């Protein structure tokens, strides 16, 4: 099976700031891939660079076998039918003066599909995301966070994309609504065979939606593999710290918490050797060497002192 | 002297709107003891923010206090003059807001802002700067002397939130209100903030009213929990009681919905179907009735917040066996 998305050594710099220092991963058709990391790890830049919304100075992004990195906007536009974005801020990503009907059918206009019955399509899309059809006449300020999120999903689905790039799809949602959205995405994936890349720092969400996950630190993957395997046995100390930092909804939970030392280093002064070494609870002298990316049984790791 | 710091008694607060009165808080009662950490859990629209602004009396002009009292150290806050309120805010009661990126003035150095907040103190500027540096060190900011000269944009989000905590604790308040202080932060930073809060709380022995919708954080930090839904307290009690033996269907569902609670991969996550009722046209009876799977005839009447046992209260007819079997 060939990958729907194949990213190789993707690099992005803003001036001197090297945000992505070579990110490689691939997504198979029908697969959900989660990219996890702290603020500033570059996760949003990864999907923006894939969609052509952020610069990528080097590397390759192949969508369905076709190289799309650095395509001019004119060549990119028809591809946007197949690659949909879901943005982070649900209400902020909707134009405040446009009705829901026009928001979710705007992709048709942009793609020049004039023969579509806009009303019928709006109804169909709203039904797809379980919103009543009278929502078509509402404006963004009349929506709750969860509803706005679903409008974002409807809009992303309008053109029946093959790939969805979702930036923090559950951020700012209440727990009861969060479950609804994840169920919806899972259901749509099963029904429409969508592939998804999800960016999040909410690990509880990752476990339930992603088949595979990658952990990003300072613009580099440090670990990648099957979601369940990583949750069961994180190998990289950073992954372990992240997973252990997850507060449990149980006052008697026995937490073996591994504290991360300090703050993420500046991207302007990347540490030598292993870039995680200064914050790592198990770093040793050997970590002054630069670890290489090693893949064993579909599990990738960049660490000289794995657990 | 009693050990109760903050008492809220039958507090009801409305907002006057064009559509009629929006009943944002109805009959809220709970208290916070000295040195205790009380968590308030609830989803969007449950009245958390109205509650905080009522305690601080920083309310919008269309706010109407319909009934009840808010007592702080025995004095009724709602009856105080604005002058008295100003003396209270920032010295006896202080607050940490949700968004660390917006709580600091971007054009003043952190040192300046930490000085300004000590305007009541008679100490010299040098002494105040000393205190400021000490406070920064206490919240774990390395090299505090040099950092005082920096501007907010030179700090990361987690550091800014710790600075906000430093500012709030500067006056050694009796009560610290923390309004979703970790929501905007990564899990790793969230843990740092919680541990810092715990440490400082045990050093200074101030009470904390911690507002969050993150159950994991509440479970880890709080002694007692108040669960709110659509402007009412539906359950309150000791943190273990609430998490291990919830007595209100809403609390139960909320805990079930938390994906952190579900250890194995689930394709379908539990949700609470339906929506929060319109608080202008309140439905009759129990406020959760429309979304409750266990609702029965009796729920057409509003249940009272009953004491089930020492330190555990819930407002649900299911806790009245004589009603369920009738």
Short mmCIF file of C-alpha atoms in Angstrom, two decimals, chain A residues 23-290:
data_model
loop_
_atom_site.label_atom_id
_atom_site.label_comp_id
_atom_site.label_asym_id
_atom_site.label_seq_id
_atom_site.Cartn_x
_atom_site.Cartn_y
_atom_site.Cartn_z
CA UNK A 23 10.73 15.92 9.99
CA UNK A 24 9.87 12.66 8.24
CA UNK A 25 6.70 10.64 8.59
CA UNK A 26 4.07 9.04 6.44
CA UNK A 27 0.34 8.41 6.68
CA UNK A 28 -1.37 5.43 5.06
CA UNK A 29 -4.86 5.71 3.54
CA UNK A 30 -7.49 5.53 6.28
CA UNK A 31 -4.93 6.06 9.00
CA UNK A 32 -4.95 8.67 11.76
CA UNK A 33 -1.55 9.97 12.74
CA UNK A 34 -1.09 12.15 15.84
CA UNK A 35 1.77 14.60 16.20
CA UNK A 36 2.42 15.38 19.86
CA UNK A 37 4.70 17.90 21.53
CA UNK A 38 4.93 20.93 23.78
CA UNK A 39 4.23 24.49 22.73
CA UNK A 40 6.98 25.61 20.40
CA UNK A 41 7.92 22.10 19.29
CA UNK A 42 6.88 22.98 15.74
CA UNK A 43 3.81 20.80 15.45
CA UNK A 44 1.56 23.46 13.95
CA UNK A 45 4.33 24.42 11.50
CA UNK A 46 4.46 20.80 10.30
CA UNK A 47 0.88 20.75 9.08
CA UNK A 48 0.96 24.31 7.83
CA UNK A 49 4.04 23.49 5.79
CA UNK A 50 2.35 20.38 4.39
CA UNK A 51 -0.66 22.45 3.32
CA UNK A 52 1.59 25.09 1.78
CA UNK A 53 0.59 27.70 4.36
CA UNK A 54 4.06 27.93 5.89
CA UNK A 55 7.36 27.96 4.03
CA UNK A 56 9.42 24.78 3.77
CA UNK A 57 12.92 25.41 2.52
CA UNK A 58 13.97 21.82 2.10
CA UNK A 59 12.70 18.29 2.12
CA UNK A 60 9.84 16.63 0.33
CA UNK A 61 6.09 16.39 0.83
CA UNK A 62 4.46 13.79 -1.37
CA UNK A 63 0.69 13.68 -1.47
CA UNK A 64 -0.68 10.62 -3.25
CA UNK A 65 2.69 10.20 -4.91
CA UNK A 66 2.92 13.79 -6.16
CA UNK A 67 5.53 16.22 -4.84
CA UNK A 68 3.71 19.26 -3.45
CA UNK A 69 6.36 21.13 -1.49
CA UNK A 70 6.92 24.59 -2.86
CA UNK A 71 4.16 24.36 -5.48
CA UNK A 72 2.97 27.80 -6.56
CA UNK A 73 -0.45 28.76 -5.21
CA UNK A 74 -2.06 28.23 -8.62
CA UNK A 75 -0.91 24.64 -8.75
CA UNK A 76 -1.74 24.09 -5.07
CA UNK A 77 -5.34 25.26 -5.28
CA UNK A 78 -6.84 22.23 -7.06
CA UNK A 79 -5.05 20.01 -4.52
CA UNK A 80 -6.80 21.76 -1.67
CA UNK A 81 -9.89 19.79 -2.67
CA UNK A 82 -8.12 16.72 -1.39
CA UNK A 83 -6.28 18.22 1.59
CA UNK A 84 -8.49 19.98 4.12
CA UNK A 85 -7.39 21.96 7.16
CA UNK A 86 -9.16 22.26 10.47
CA UNK A 87 -7.81 25.26 12.31
CA UNK A 88 -7.13 25.57 15.98
CA UNK A 89 -9.46 28.35 17.10
CA UNK A 90 -12.98 27.19 16.18
CA UNK A 91 -14.72 30.54 16.32
CA UNK A 92 -11.77 32.63 15.17
CA UNK A 93 -11.43 30.53 12.02
CA UNK A 94 -14.98 31.39 10.94
CA UNK A 95 -15.60 34.77 9.35
CA UNK A 96 -17.95 36.61 11.76
CA UNK A 97 -20.13 38.20 9.10
CA UNK A 98 -20.90 35.12 7.06
CA UNK A 99 -23.70 32.64 7.75
CA UNK A 100 -22.96 29.02 8.46
CA UNK A 101 -24.50 28.11 5.08
CA UNK A 102 -22.01 30.28 3.23
CA UNK A 103 -19.13 29.25 5.46
CA UNK A 104 -19.50 25.57 4.81
CA UNK A 105 -20.23 25.93 1.09
CA UNK A 106 -17.50 28.47 0.43
CA UNK A 107 -15.10 25.72 -0.69
CA UNK A 108 -17.44 25.00 -3.64
CA UNK A 109 -17.26 28.61 -4.76
CA UNK A 110 -13.50 28.71 -4.40
CA UNK A 111 -13.17 25.54 -6.43
CA UNK A 112 -15.55 26.92 -9.07
CA UNK A 113 -18.21 24.27 -8.57
CA UNK A 114 -21.11 26.52 -9.50
CA UNK A 115 -23.61 23.84 -10.40
CA UNK A 116 -23.94 22.64 -6.81
CA UNK A 117 -27.26 23.22 -5.06
CA UNK A 118 -25.90 25.29 -2.18
CA UNK A 119 -28.92 24.87 0.11
CA UNK A 120 -29.04 21.13 -0.33
CA UNK A 121 -25.31 20.81 0.17
CA UNK A 122 -25.41 22.92 3.32
CA UNK A 123 -28.13 20.68 4.68
CA UNK A 124 -26.21 17.55 3.81
CA UNK A 125 -23.01 18.81 5.45
CA UNK A 126 -24.80 19.92 8.60
CA UNK A 127 -26.45 16.52 8.86
CA UNK A 128 -23.04 14.90 8.44
CA UNK A 129 -21.78 16.62 11.57
CA UNK A 130 -25.05 16.18 13.48
CA UNK A 131 -26.18 19.80 13.47
CA UNK A 132 -29.84 20.71 12.77
CA UNK A 133 -30.43 22.24 9.33
CA UNK A 134 -31.70 25.58 10.68
CA UNK A 135 -28.13 26.26 11.78
CA UNK A 136 -27.46 27.25 8.17
CA UNK A 137 -28.80 30.71 8.92
CA UNK A 138 -26.75 31.29 12.04
CA UNK A 139 -23.70 33.48 12.37
CA UNK A 140 -20.52 32.34 14.20
CA UNK A 141 -21.29 34.37 17.32
CA UNK A 142 -24.49 32.36 17.74
CA UNK A 143 -22.55 29.10 18.01
CA UNK A 144 -21.10 27.45 21.07
CA UNK A 145 -17.47 26.28 20.92
CA UNK A 146 -18.53 22.71 20.18
CA UNK A 147 -20.92 23.78 17.44
CA UNK A 148 -18.33 26.05 15.84
CA UNK A 149 -15.93 23.13 15.89
CA UNK A 150 -18.46 21.00 14.06
CA UNK A 151 -18.99 23.72 11.47
CA UNK A 152 -15.21 23.61 10.98
CA UNK A 153 -15.44 19.86 10.43
CA UNK A 154 -18.34 20.28 7.97
CA UNK A 155 -16.36 22.84 6.02
CA UNK A 156 -13.31 20.61 5.95
CA UNK A 157 -15.46 17.76 4.62
CA UNK A 158 -17.31 19.78 1.96
CA UNK A 159 -15.03 18.78 -0.90
CA UNK A 160 -14.70 15.17 0.23
CA UNK A 161 -10.98 15.40 0.93
CA UNK A 162 -8.68 12.43 1.16
CA UNK A 163 -6.62 13.94 3.93
CA UNK A 164 -7.57 16.14 6.89
CA UNK A 165 -4.98 18.17 8.75
CA UNK A 166 -6.44 19.07 12.14
CA UNK A 167 -4.73 21.49 14.50
CA UNK A 168 -5.76 20.85 18.12
CA UNK A 169 -9.28 19.71 17.17
CA UNK A 170 -10.43 19.44 20.78
CA UNK A 171 -8.73 22.46 22.35
CA UNK A 172 -11.12 24.55 24.40
CA UNK A 173 -13.92 22.00 24.33
CA UNK A 174 -15.66 20.69 27.41
CA UNK A 175 -15.09 17.00 28.14
CA UNK A 176 -18.63 15.99 27.24
CA UNK A 177 -18.40 17.73 23.86
CA UNK A 178 -14.84 16.59 23.24
CA UNK A 179 -16.01 12.98 23.20
CA UNK A 180 -18.70 13.87 20.68
CA UNK A 181 -16.18 15.42 18.31
CA UNK A 182 -13.77 12.50 18.57
CA UNK A 183 -16.60 10.06 17.95
CA UNK A 184 -17.62 12.09 14.91
CA UNK A 185 -14.09 12.07 13.47
CA UNK A 186 -13.73 8.35 14.10
CA UNK A 187 -17.08 7.68 12.47
CA UNK A 188 -16.33 9.83 9.41
CA UNK A 189 -13.01 8.15 9.02
CA UNK A 190 -14.62 4.71 9.02
CA UNK A 191 -17.38 5.81 6.65
CA UNK A 192 -15.44 7.97 4.24
CA UNK A 193 -12.03 6.34 4.52
CA UNK A 194 -10.37 9.62 5.48
CA UNK A 195 -6.76 9.90 6.48
CA UNK A 196 -5.96 12.36 9.23
CA UNK A 197 -3.03 14.11 10.79
CA UNK A 198 -3.93 15.45 14.20
CA UNK A 199 -1.82 17.92 16.11
CA UNK A 200 -2.42 17.98 19.83
CA UNK A 201 -0.85 18.20 23.24
CA UNK A 202 -3.76 16.36 24.82
CA UNK A 203 -2.48 12.83 25.26
CA UNK A 204 -5.80 11.50 26.49
CA UNK A 205 -7.23 12.33 23.10
CA UNK A 206 -4.41 10.73 21.16
CA UNK A 207 -4.93 7.34 22.72
CA UNK A 208 -8.50 7.14 21.49
CA UNK A 209 -8.16 8.47 17.99
CA UNK A 210 -4.71 7.85 16.58
CA UNK A 211 -3.35 4.65 15.07
CA UNK A 212 0.18 5.92 15.13
CA UNK A 213 1.83 8.82 16.86
CA UNK A 214 5.00 10.85 16.59
CA UNK A 215 6.59 12.90 19.38
CA UNK A 216 8.14 16.14 18.29
CA UNK A 217 10.83 17.98 20.27
CA UNK A 218 12.46 21.17 18.98
CA UNK A 219 11.32 20.47 15.45
CA UNK A 220 12.55 16.87 15.31
CA UNK A 221 10.78 13.59 15.87
CA UNK A 222 12.25 11.83 18.90
CA UNK A 223 9.97 8.81 18.88
CA UNK A 224 7.34 7.37 16.58
CA UNK A 225 5.27 4.26 16.51
CA UNK A 226 2.00 2.47 17.16
CA UNK A 227 -0.06 4.52 19.64
CA UNK A 228 -0.81 1.65 21.99
CA UNK A 229 2.78 0.48 22.00
CA UNK A 230 4.03 3.95 22.89
CA UNK A 231 1.49 4.34 25.68
CA UNK A 232 2.37 0.91 27.03
CA UNK A 233 6.09 1.35 26.77
CA UNK A 234 7.50 4.76 25.93
CA UNK A 235 11.17 4.37 25.07
CA UNK A 236 12.32 7.97 24.82
CA UNK A 237 12.70 9.74 28.21
CA UNK A 238 10.86 12.76 26.78
CA UNK A 239 7.87 10.65 25.78
CA UNK A 240 7.95 9.11 29.22
CA UNK A 241 7.93 12.56 30.86
CA UNK A 242 5.02 13.68 28.69
CA UNK A 243 2.94 10.61 29.46
CA UNK A 244 3.68 10.78 33.16
CA UNK A 245 2.71 14.46 33.30
CA UNK A 246 -0.86 13.58 32.50
CA UNK A 247 -2.97 14.23 35.65
CA UNK A 248 -5.29 11.35 36.47
CA UNK A 249 -8.92 11.93 37.37
CA UNK A 250 -8.44 9.94 40.55
CA UNK A 251 -7.30 11.48 43.84
CA UNK A 252 -5.65 8.22 44.89
CA UNK A 253 -3.77 7.63 41.66
CA UNK A 254 -0.22 6.55 42.31
CA UNK A 255 1.74 8.78 40.05
CA UNK A 256 5.27 7.98 39.11
CA UNK A 257 5.88 11.39 37.82
CA UNK A 258 9.11 12.19 36.08
CA UNK A 259 9.63 15.91 36.23
CA UNK A 260 11.02 17.69 33.23
CA UNK A 261 13.83 19.99 34.17
CA UNK A 262 13.73 23.60 33.05
CA UNK A 263 12.22 25.05 29.94
CA UNK A 264 12.58 24.06 26.29
CA UNK A 265 15.88 25.48 24.98
CA UNK A 266 15.90 28.36 22.54
CA UNK A 267 15.75 27.40 18.88
CA UNK A 268 18.44 30.01 18.27
CA UNK A 269 20.87 28.06 20.43
CA UNK A 270 20.19 24.42 19.88
CA UNK A 271 22.05 22.31 22.44
CA UNK A 272 24.90 20.18 21.17
CA UNK A 273 24.63 16.41 21.21
CA UNK A 274 21.20 15.15 22.18
CA UNK A 275 18.99 18.24 22.24
CA UNK A 276 16.95 16.91 25.13
CA UNK A 277 19.96 16.16 27.29
CA UNK A 278 19.80 19.25 29.53
CA UNK A 279 16.26 18.42 30.62
CA UNK A 280 16.58 14.66 30.54
CA UNK A 281 16.26 12.75 33.83
CA UNK A 282 18.51 9.92 32.61
CA UNK A 283 21.11 11.74 30.51
CA UNK A 284 24.69 10.53 30.79
CA UNK A 285 28.04 11.42 29.19
CA UNK A 286 27.24 9.48 26.08
CA UNK A 287 24.46 11.97 25.34
CA UNK A 288 27.02 14.55 24.25
CA UNK A 289 27.01 12.62 21.00
CA UNK A 290 24.21 13.30 18.58
#
